[in-house]
PDB file of C-alpha atoms in Angstrom:
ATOM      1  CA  UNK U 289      88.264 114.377 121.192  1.00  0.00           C
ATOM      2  CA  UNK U 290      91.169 115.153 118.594  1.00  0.00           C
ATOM      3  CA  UNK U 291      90.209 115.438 114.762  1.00  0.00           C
ATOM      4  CA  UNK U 292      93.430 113.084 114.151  1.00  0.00           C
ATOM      5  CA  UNK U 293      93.023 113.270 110.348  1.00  0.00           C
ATOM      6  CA  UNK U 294      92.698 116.792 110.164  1.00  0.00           C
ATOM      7  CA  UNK U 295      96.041 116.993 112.569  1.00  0.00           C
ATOM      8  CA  UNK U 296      97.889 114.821 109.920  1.00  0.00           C
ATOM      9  CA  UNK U 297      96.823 116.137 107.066  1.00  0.00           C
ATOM     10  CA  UNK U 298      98.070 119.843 108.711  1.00  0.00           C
ATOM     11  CA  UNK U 299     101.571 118.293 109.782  1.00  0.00           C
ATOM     12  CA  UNK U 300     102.039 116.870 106.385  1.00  0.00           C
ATOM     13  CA  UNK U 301     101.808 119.750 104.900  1.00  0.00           C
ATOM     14  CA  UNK U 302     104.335 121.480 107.467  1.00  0.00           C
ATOM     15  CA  UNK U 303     106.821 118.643 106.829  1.00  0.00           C
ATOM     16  CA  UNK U 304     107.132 119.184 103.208  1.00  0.00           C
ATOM     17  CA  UNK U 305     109.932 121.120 101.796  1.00  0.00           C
ATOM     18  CA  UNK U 306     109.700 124.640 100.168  1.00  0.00           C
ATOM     19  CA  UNK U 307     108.635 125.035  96.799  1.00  0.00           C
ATOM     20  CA  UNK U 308     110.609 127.672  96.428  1.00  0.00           C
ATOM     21  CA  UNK U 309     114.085 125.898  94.726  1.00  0.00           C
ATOM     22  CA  UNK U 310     115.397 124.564  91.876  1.00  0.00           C
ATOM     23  CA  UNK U 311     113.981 121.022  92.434  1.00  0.00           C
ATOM     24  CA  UNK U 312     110.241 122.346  93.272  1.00  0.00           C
ATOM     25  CA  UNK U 313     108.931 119.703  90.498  1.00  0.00           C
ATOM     26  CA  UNK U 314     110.222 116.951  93.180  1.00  0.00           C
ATOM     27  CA  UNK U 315     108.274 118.981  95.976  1.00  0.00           C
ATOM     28  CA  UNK U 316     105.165 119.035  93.767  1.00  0.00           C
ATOM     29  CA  UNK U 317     105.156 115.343  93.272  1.00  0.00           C
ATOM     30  CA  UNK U 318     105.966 114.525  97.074  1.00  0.00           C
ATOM     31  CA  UNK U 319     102.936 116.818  97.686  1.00  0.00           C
ATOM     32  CA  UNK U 320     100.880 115.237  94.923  1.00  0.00           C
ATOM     33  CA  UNK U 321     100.762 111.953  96.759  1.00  0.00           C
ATOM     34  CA  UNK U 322     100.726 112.851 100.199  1.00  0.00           C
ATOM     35  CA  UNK U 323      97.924 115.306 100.074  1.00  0.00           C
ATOM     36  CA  UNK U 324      95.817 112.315  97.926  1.00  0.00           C
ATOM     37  CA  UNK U 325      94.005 111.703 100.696  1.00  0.00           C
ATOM     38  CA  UNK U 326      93.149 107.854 101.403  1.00  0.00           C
ATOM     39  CA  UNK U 327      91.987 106.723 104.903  1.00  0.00           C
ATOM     40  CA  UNK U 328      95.283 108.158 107.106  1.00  0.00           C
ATOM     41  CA  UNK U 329      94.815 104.416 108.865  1.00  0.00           C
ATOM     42  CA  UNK U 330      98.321 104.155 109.823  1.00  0.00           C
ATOM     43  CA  UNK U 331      98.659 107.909 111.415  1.00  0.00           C
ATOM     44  CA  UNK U 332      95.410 107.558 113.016  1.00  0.00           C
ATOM     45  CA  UNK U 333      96.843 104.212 115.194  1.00  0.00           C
ATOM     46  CA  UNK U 334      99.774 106.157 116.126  1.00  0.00           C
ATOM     47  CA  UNK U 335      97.883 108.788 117.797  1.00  0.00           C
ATOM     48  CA  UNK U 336      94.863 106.650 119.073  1.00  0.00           C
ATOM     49  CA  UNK U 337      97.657 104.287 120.595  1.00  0.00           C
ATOM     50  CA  UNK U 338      99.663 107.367 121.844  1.00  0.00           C
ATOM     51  CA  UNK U 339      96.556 108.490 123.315  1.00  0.00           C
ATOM     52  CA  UNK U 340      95.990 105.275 125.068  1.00  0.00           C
ATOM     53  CA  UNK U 341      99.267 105.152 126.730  1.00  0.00           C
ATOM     54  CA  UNK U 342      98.423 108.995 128.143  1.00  0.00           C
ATOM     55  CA  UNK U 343     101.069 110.617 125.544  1.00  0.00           C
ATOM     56  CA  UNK U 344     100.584 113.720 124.048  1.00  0.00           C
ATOM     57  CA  UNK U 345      99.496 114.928 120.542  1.00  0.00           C
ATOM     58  CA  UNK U 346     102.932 116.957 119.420  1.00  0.00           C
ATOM     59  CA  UNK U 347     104.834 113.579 121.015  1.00  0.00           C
ATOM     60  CA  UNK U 348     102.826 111.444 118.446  1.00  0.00           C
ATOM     61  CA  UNK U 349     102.377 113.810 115.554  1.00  0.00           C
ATOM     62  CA  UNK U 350     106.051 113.115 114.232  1.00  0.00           C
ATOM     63  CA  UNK U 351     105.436 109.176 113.866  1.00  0.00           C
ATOM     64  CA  UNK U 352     102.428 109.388 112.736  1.00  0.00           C
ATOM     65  CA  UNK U 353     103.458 111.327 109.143  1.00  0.00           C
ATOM     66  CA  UNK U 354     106.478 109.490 109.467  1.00  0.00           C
ATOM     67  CA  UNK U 355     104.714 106.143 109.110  1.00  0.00           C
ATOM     68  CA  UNK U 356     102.266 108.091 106.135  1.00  0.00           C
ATOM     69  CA  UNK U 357     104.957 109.552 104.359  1.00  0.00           C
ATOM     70  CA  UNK U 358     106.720 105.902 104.791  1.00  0.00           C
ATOM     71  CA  UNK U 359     103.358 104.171 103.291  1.00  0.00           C
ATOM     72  CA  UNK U 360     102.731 107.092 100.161  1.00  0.00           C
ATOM     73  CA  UNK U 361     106.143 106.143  98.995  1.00  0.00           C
ATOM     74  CA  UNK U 362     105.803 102.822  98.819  1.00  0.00           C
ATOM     75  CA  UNK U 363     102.144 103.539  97.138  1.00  0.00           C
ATOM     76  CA  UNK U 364     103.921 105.345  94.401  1.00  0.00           C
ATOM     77  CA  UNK U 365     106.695 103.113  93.832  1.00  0.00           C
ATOM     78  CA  UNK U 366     103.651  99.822  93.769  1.00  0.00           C
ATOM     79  CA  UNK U 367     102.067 102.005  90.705  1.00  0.00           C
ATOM     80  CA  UNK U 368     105.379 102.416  88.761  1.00  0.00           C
ATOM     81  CA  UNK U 369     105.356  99.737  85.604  1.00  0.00           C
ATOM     82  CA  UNK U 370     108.004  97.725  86.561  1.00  0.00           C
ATOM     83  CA  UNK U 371     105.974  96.796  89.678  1.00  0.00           C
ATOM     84  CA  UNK U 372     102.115  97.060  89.697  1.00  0.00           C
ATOM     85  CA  UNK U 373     102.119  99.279  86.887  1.00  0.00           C
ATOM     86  CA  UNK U 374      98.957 101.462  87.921  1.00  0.00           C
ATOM     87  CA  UNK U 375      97.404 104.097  86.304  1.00  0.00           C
ATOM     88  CA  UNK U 376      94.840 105.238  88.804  1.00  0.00           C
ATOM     89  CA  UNK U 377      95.604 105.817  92.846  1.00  0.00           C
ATOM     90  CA  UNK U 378      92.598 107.179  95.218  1.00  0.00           C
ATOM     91  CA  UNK U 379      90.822 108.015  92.261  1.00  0.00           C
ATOM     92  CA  UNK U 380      93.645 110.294  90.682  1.00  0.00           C
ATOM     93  CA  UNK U 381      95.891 109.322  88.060  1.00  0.00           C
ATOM     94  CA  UNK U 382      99.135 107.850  89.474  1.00  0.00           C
ATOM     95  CA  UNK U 383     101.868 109.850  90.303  1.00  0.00           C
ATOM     96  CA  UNK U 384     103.973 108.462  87.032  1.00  0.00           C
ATOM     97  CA  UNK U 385     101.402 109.768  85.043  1.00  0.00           C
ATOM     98  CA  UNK U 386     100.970 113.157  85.957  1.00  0.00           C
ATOM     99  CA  UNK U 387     104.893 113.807  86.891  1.00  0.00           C
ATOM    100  CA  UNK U 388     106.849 110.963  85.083  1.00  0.00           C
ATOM    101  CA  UNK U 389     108.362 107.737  86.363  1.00  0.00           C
ATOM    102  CA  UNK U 390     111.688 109.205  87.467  1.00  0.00           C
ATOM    103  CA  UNK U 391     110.208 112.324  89.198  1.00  0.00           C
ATOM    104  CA  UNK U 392     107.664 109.247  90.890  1.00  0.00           C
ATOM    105  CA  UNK U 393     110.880 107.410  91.487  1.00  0.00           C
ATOM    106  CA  UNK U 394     112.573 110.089  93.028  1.00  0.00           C
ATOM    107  CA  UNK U 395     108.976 111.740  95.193  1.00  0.00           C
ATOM    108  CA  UNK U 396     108.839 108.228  96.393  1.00  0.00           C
ATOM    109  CA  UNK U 397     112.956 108.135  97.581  1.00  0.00           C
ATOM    110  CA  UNK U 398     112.125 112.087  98.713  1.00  0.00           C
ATOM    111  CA  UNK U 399     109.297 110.785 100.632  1.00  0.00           C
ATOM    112  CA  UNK U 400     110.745 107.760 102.568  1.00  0.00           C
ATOM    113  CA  UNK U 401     113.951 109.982 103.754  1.00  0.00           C
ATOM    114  CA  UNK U 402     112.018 112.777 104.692  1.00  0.00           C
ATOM    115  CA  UNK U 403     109.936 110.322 107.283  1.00  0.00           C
ATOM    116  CA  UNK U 404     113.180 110.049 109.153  1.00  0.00           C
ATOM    117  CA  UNK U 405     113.886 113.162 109.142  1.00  0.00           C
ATOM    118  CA  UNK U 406     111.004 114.566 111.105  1.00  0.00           C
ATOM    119  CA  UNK U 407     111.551 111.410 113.592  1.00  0.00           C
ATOM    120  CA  UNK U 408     114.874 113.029 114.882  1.00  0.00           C
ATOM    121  CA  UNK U 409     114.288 117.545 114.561  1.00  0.00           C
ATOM    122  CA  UNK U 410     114.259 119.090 117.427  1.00  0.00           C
ATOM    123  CA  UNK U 411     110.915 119.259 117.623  1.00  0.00           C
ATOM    124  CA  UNK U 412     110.324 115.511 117.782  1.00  0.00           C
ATOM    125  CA  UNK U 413     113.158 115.120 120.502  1.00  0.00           C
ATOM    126  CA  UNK U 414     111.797 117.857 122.585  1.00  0.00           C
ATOM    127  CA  UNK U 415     108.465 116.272 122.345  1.00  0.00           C
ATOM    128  CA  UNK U 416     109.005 112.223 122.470  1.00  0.00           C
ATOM    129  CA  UNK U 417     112.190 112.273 124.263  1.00  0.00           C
ATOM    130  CA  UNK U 418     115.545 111.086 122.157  1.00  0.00           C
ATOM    131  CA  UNK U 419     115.529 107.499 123.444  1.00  0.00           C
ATOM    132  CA  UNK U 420     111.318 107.167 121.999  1.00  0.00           C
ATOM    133  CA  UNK U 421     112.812 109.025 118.639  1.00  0.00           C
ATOM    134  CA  UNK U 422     116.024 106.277 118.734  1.00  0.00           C
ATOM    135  CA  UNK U 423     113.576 103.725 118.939  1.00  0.00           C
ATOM    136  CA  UNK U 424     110.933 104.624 116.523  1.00  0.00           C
ATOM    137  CA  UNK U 425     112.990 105.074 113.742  1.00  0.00           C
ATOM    138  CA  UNK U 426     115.394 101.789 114.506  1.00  0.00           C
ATOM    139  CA  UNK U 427     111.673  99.857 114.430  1.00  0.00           C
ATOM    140  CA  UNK U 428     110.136 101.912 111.500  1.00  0.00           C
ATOM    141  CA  UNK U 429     113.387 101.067 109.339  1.00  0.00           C
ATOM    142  CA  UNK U 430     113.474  97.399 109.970  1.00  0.00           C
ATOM    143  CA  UNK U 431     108.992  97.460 109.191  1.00  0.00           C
ATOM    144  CA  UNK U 432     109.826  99.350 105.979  1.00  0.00           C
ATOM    145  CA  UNK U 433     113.017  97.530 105.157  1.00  0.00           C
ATOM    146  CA  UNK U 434     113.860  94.031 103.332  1.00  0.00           C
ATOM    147  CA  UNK U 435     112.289  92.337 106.838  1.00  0.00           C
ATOM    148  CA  UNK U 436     109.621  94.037 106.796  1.00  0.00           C
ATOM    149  CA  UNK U 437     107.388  96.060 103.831  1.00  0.00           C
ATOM    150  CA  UNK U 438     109.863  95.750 101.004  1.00  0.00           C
ATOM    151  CA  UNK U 439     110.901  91.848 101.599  1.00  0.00           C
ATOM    152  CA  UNK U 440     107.003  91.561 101.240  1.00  0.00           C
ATOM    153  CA  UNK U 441     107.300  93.737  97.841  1.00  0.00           C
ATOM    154  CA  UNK U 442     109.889  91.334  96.863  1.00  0.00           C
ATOM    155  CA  UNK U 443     108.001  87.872  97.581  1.00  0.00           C
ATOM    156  CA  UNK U 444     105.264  89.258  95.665  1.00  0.00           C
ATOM    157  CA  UNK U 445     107.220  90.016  92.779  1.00  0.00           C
ATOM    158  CA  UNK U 446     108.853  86.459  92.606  1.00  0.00           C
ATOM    159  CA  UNK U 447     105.730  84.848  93.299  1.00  0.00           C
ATOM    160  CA  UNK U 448     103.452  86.113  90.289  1.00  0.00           C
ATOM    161  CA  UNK U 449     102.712  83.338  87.694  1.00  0.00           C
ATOM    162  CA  UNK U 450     103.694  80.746  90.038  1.00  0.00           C
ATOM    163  CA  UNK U 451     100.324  79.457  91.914  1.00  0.00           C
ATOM    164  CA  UNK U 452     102.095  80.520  95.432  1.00  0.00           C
ATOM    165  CA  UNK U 453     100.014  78.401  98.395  1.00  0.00           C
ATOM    166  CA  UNK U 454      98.797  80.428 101.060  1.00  0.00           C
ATOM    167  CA  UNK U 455     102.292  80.011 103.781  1.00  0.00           C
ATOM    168  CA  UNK U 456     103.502  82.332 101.472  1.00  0.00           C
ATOM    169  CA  UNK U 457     100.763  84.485 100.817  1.00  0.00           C
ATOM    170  CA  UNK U 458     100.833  84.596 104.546  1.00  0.00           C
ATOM    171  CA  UNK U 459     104.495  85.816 105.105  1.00  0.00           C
ATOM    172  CA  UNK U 460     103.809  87.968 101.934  1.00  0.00           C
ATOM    173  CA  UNK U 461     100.970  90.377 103.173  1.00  0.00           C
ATOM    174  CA  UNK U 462     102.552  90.057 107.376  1.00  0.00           C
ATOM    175  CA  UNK U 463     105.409  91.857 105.816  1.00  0.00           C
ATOM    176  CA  UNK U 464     104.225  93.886 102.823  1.00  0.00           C
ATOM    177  CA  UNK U 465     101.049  95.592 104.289  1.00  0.00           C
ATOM    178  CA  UNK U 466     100.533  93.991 108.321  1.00  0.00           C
ATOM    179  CA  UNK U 467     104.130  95.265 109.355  1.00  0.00           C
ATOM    180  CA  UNK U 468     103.421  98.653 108.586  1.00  0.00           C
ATOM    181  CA  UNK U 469     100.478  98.755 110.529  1.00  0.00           C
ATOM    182  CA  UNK U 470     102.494  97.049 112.992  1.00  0.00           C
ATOM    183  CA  UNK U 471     104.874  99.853 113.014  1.00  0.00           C
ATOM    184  CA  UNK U 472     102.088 102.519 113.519  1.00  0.00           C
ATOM    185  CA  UNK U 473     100.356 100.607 116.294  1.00  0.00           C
ATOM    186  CA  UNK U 474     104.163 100.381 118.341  1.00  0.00           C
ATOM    187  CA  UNK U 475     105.162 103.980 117.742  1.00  0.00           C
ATOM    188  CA  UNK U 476     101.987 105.266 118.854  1.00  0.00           C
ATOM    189  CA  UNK U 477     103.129 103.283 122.142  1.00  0.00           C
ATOM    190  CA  UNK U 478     106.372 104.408 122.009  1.00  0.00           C
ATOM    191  CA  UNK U 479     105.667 108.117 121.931  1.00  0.00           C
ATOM    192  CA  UNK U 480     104.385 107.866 124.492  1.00  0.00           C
ATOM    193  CA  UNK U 481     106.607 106.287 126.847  1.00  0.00           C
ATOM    194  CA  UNK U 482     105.173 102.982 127.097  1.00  0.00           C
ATOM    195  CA  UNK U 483     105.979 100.083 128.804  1.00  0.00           C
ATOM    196  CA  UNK U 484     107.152  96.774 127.324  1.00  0.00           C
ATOM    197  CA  UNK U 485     103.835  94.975 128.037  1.00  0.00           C
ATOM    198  CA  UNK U 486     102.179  97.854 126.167  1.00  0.00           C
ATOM    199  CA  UNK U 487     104.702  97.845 123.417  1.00  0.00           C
ATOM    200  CA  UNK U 488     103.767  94.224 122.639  1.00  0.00           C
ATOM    201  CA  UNK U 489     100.077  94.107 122.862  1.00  0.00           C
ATOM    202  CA  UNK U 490      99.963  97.469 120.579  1.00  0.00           C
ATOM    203  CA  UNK U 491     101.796  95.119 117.921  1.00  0.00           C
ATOM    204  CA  UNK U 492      99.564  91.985 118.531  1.00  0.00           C
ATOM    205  CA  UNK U 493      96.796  94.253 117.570  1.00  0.00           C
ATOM    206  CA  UNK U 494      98.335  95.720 114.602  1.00  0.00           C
ATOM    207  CA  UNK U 495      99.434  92.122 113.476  1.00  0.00           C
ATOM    208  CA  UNK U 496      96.311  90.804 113.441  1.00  0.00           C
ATOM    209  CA  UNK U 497      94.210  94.079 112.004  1.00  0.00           C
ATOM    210  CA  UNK U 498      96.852  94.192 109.133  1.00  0.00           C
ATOM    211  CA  UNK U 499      96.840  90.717 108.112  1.00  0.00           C
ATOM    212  CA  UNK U 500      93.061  91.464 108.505  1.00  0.00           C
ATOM    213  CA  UNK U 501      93.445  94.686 106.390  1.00  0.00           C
ATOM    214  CA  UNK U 502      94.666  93.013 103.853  1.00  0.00           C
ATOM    215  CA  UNK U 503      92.452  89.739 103.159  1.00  0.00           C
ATOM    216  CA  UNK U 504      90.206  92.383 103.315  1.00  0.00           C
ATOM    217  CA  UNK U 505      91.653  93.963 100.385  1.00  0.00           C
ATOM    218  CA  UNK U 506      91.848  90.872  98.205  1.00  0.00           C
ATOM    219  CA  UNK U 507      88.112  90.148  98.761  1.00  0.00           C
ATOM    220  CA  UNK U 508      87.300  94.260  97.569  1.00  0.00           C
ATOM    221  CA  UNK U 509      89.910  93.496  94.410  1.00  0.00           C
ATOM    222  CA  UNK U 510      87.235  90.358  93.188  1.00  0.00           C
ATOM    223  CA  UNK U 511      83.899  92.001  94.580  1.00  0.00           C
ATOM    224  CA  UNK U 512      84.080  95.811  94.191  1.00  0.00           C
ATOM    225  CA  UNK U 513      84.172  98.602  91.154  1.00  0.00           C
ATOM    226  CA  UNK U 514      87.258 101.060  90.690  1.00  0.00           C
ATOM    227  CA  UNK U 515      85.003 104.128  91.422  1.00  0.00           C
ATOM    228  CA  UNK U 516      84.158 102.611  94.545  1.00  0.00           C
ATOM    229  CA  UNK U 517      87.953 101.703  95.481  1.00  0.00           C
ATOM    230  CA  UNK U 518      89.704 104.293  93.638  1.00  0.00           C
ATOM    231  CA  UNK U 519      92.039 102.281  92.029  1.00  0.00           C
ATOM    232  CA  UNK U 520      91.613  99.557  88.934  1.00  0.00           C
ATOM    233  CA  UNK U 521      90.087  96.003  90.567  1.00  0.00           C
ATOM    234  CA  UNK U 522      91.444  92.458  89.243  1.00  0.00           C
ATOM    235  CA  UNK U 523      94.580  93.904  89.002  1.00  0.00           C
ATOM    236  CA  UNK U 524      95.759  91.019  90.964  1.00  0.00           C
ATOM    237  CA  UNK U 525      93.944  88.625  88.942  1.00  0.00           C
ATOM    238  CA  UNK U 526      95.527  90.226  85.465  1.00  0.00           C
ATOM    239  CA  UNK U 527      99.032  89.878  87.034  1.00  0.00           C
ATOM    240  CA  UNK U 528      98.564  86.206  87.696  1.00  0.00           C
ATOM    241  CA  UNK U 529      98.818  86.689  91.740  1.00  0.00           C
ATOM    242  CA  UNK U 530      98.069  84.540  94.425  1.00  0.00           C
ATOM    243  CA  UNK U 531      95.793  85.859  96.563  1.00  0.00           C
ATOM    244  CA  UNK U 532      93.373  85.116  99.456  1.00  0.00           C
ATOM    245  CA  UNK U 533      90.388  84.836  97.660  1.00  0.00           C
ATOM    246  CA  UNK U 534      92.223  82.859  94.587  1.00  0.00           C
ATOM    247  CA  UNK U 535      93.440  80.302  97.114  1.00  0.00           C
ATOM    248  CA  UNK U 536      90.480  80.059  99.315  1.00  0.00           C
ATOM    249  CA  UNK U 537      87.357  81.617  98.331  1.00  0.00           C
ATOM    250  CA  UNK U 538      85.617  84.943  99.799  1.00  0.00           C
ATOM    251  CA  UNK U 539      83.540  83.227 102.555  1.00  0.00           C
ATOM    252  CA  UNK U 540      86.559  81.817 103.908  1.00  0.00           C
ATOM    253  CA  UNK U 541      88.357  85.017 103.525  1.00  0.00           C
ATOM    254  CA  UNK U 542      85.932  86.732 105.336  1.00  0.00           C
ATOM    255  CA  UNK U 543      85.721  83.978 108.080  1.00  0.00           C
ATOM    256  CA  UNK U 544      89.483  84.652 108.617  1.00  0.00           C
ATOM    257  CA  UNK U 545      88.849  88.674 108.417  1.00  0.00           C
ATOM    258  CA  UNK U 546      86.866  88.100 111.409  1.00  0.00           C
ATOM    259  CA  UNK U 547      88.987  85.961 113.464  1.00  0.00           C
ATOM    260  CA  UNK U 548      92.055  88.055 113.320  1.00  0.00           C
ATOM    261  CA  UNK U 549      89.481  91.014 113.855  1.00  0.00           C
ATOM    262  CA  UNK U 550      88.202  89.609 117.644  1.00  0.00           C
ATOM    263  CA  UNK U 551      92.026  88.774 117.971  1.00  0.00           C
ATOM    264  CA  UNK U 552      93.323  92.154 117.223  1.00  0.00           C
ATOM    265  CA  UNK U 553      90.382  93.560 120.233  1.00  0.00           C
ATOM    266  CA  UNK U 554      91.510  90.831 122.682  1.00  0.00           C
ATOM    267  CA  UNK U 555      94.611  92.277 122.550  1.00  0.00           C
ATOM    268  CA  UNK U 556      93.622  95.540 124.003  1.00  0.00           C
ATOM    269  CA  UNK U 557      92.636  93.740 127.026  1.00  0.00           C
ATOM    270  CA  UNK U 558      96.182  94.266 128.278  1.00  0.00           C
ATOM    271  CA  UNK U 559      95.276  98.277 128.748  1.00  0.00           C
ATOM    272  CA  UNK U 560      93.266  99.986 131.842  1.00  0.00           C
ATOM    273  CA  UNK U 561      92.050 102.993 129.620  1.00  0.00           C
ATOM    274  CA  UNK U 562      89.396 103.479 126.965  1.00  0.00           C
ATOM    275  CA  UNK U 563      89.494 101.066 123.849  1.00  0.00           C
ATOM    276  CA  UNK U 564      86.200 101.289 122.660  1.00  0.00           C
ATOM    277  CA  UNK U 565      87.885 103.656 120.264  1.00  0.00           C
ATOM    278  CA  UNK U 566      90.458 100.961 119.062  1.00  0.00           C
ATOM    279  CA  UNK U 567      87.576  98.875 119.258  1.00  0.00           C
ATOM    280  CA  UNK U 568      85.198  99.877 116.844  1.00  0.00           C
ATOM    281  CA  UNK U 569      88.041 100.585 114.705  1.00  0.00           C
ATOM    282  CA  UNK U 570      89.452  97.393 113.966  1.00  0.00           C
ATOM    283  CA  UNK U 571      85.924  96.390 113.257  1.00  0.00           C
ATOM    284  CA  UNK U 572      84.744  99.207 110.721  1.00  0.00           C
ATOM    285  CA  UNK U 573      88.226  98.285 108.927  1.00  0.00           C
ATOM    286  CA  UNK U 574      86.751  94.593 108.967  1.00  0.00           C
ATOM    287  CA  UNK U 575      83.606  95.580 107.488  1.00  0.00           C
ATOM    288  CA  UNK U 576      84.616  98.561 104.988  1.00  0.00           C
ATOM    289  CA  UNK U 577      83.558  98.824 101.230  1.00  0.00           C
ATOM    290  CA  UNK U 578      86.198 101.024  99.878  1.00  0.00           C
TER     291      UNK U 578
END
């Protein structure tokens, strides 16, 4: 069995530009974030979906940072004050504290380019094949973009101090957190060659996980500690957000984390090899205290 974290966390590395150049401050604050550590959730689907649909380790390895460096960028632009305004990140001080806020602007624009980058090298191609590498990126942009992970930034930025009821809280967190998973879960497909049927059950799963993912993370925001997260708690609460657990309570929020949990592993139904790994996965993202 492949140590996927220990594969991204190597390839990460790789992707980043030299230090040695005018702009190596930049480089330093890319590297900052990236190499933060943090649960590699999205790279790990990419390969363990990959994996399922018999693709190979270099065809996946691309994606998977892409989607990382993709999700780190958007981590250090949430932390920034004129959006979440964060001081702590994975129990570090935010990247705007250590390197600035226009460095952190500019790491976080470095970041998000650079994904694409490594989607179409050589390498990638002769790995994934150009029409897989076509097709990741064109669905990675449209996850990241104003459909997708940013539209969800947005909505959540118009909809603090304004007692937003739950169909928006639901579009909110499908596109701000669930379509990146989405993403992940489809390019691990993807790079691997895989049919449409696979395609589509691979995002059914990572639909329902990240929606899962992230009622998950409003119920830790109410019930946990920042040493145990890594991050400040209630910051929802102090920015006057909607949220899960604000509209519906935690036992209710965790009866939906389970639902879409069982409908995320239905999903993988669809496929003849080994999900147990998928599996237990969904579920120890269901149940996690950090």
């Amino acid at each position: 069995m492949y140590d996927y974290q220990r594969i991204t966390e190597t390839a990460l590395a790789e992707y980043l530009p030299t230090k040695e150049c005018r702009e190596r401050k930049l480089i330093e604050a890319m590297e900052y974030s990236l190499s933060a550590g943090g649960k590699r959730v999205r790279p790990r689907l990419v390969f363990e979906f990959n994996n399922l649909c018999r693709g190979t380790v270099e065809s996946a390895k691309p994606f998977a940072c892409a989607v990382e460096m993709i999700h780190t960028y958007s981590l250090i632009h949430d932390d920034l004050p004129c959006m979440d305004d964060d001081d702590l990140r994975r129990g570090k001080p935010s990247n705007h504290k250590v390197f600035g806020e226009d460095i952190a602007l500019l790491a976080g624009d470095a970041l998000l380019t650079l994904a694409f980058e490594v989607m179409t090298d050589k390498k990638a191609v002769m790995a994934a094949g150009e029409k897989a590498c076509r097709r990741g990126v064109n669905l990675l942009a449209h996850y990241a973009g104003a459909k997708g992970m940013i539209g969800g930034q947005v909505i959540d930025l118009i909809s603090e101090n304004t007692n937003a009821p739950v169909e928006v809280l639901r579009e909110m967190d499908f596109k701000k957190t669930a379509c990146l998973i989405k993403a992940a879960c489809e390019l691990g497909a993807v790079s691997a060659g895989a049919g449409e049927q696979q395609i589509k059950a691979a995002s059914q799963y990572g639909e329902c996980i990240g929606l899962a993912f992230q009622i998950k993370d409003d119920i830790l925001d109410v019930i946990s500690t920042d040493e145990e997260l890594g991050k400040p708690v209630g910051s929802d609460s102090d920015n006057n957000k909607s949220t899960y657990v604000s509209l519906l309570g935690v036992g209710e929020c965790g009866r939906l984390v389970r639902m879409l949990t069982d409908k995320a592993v239905e999903a993988l139904e669809l496929f003849c090899g080994d999900t147990s790994v998928l599996k237990k996965f969904a579920y120890e993202l269901a149940e996690r205290t950090k």
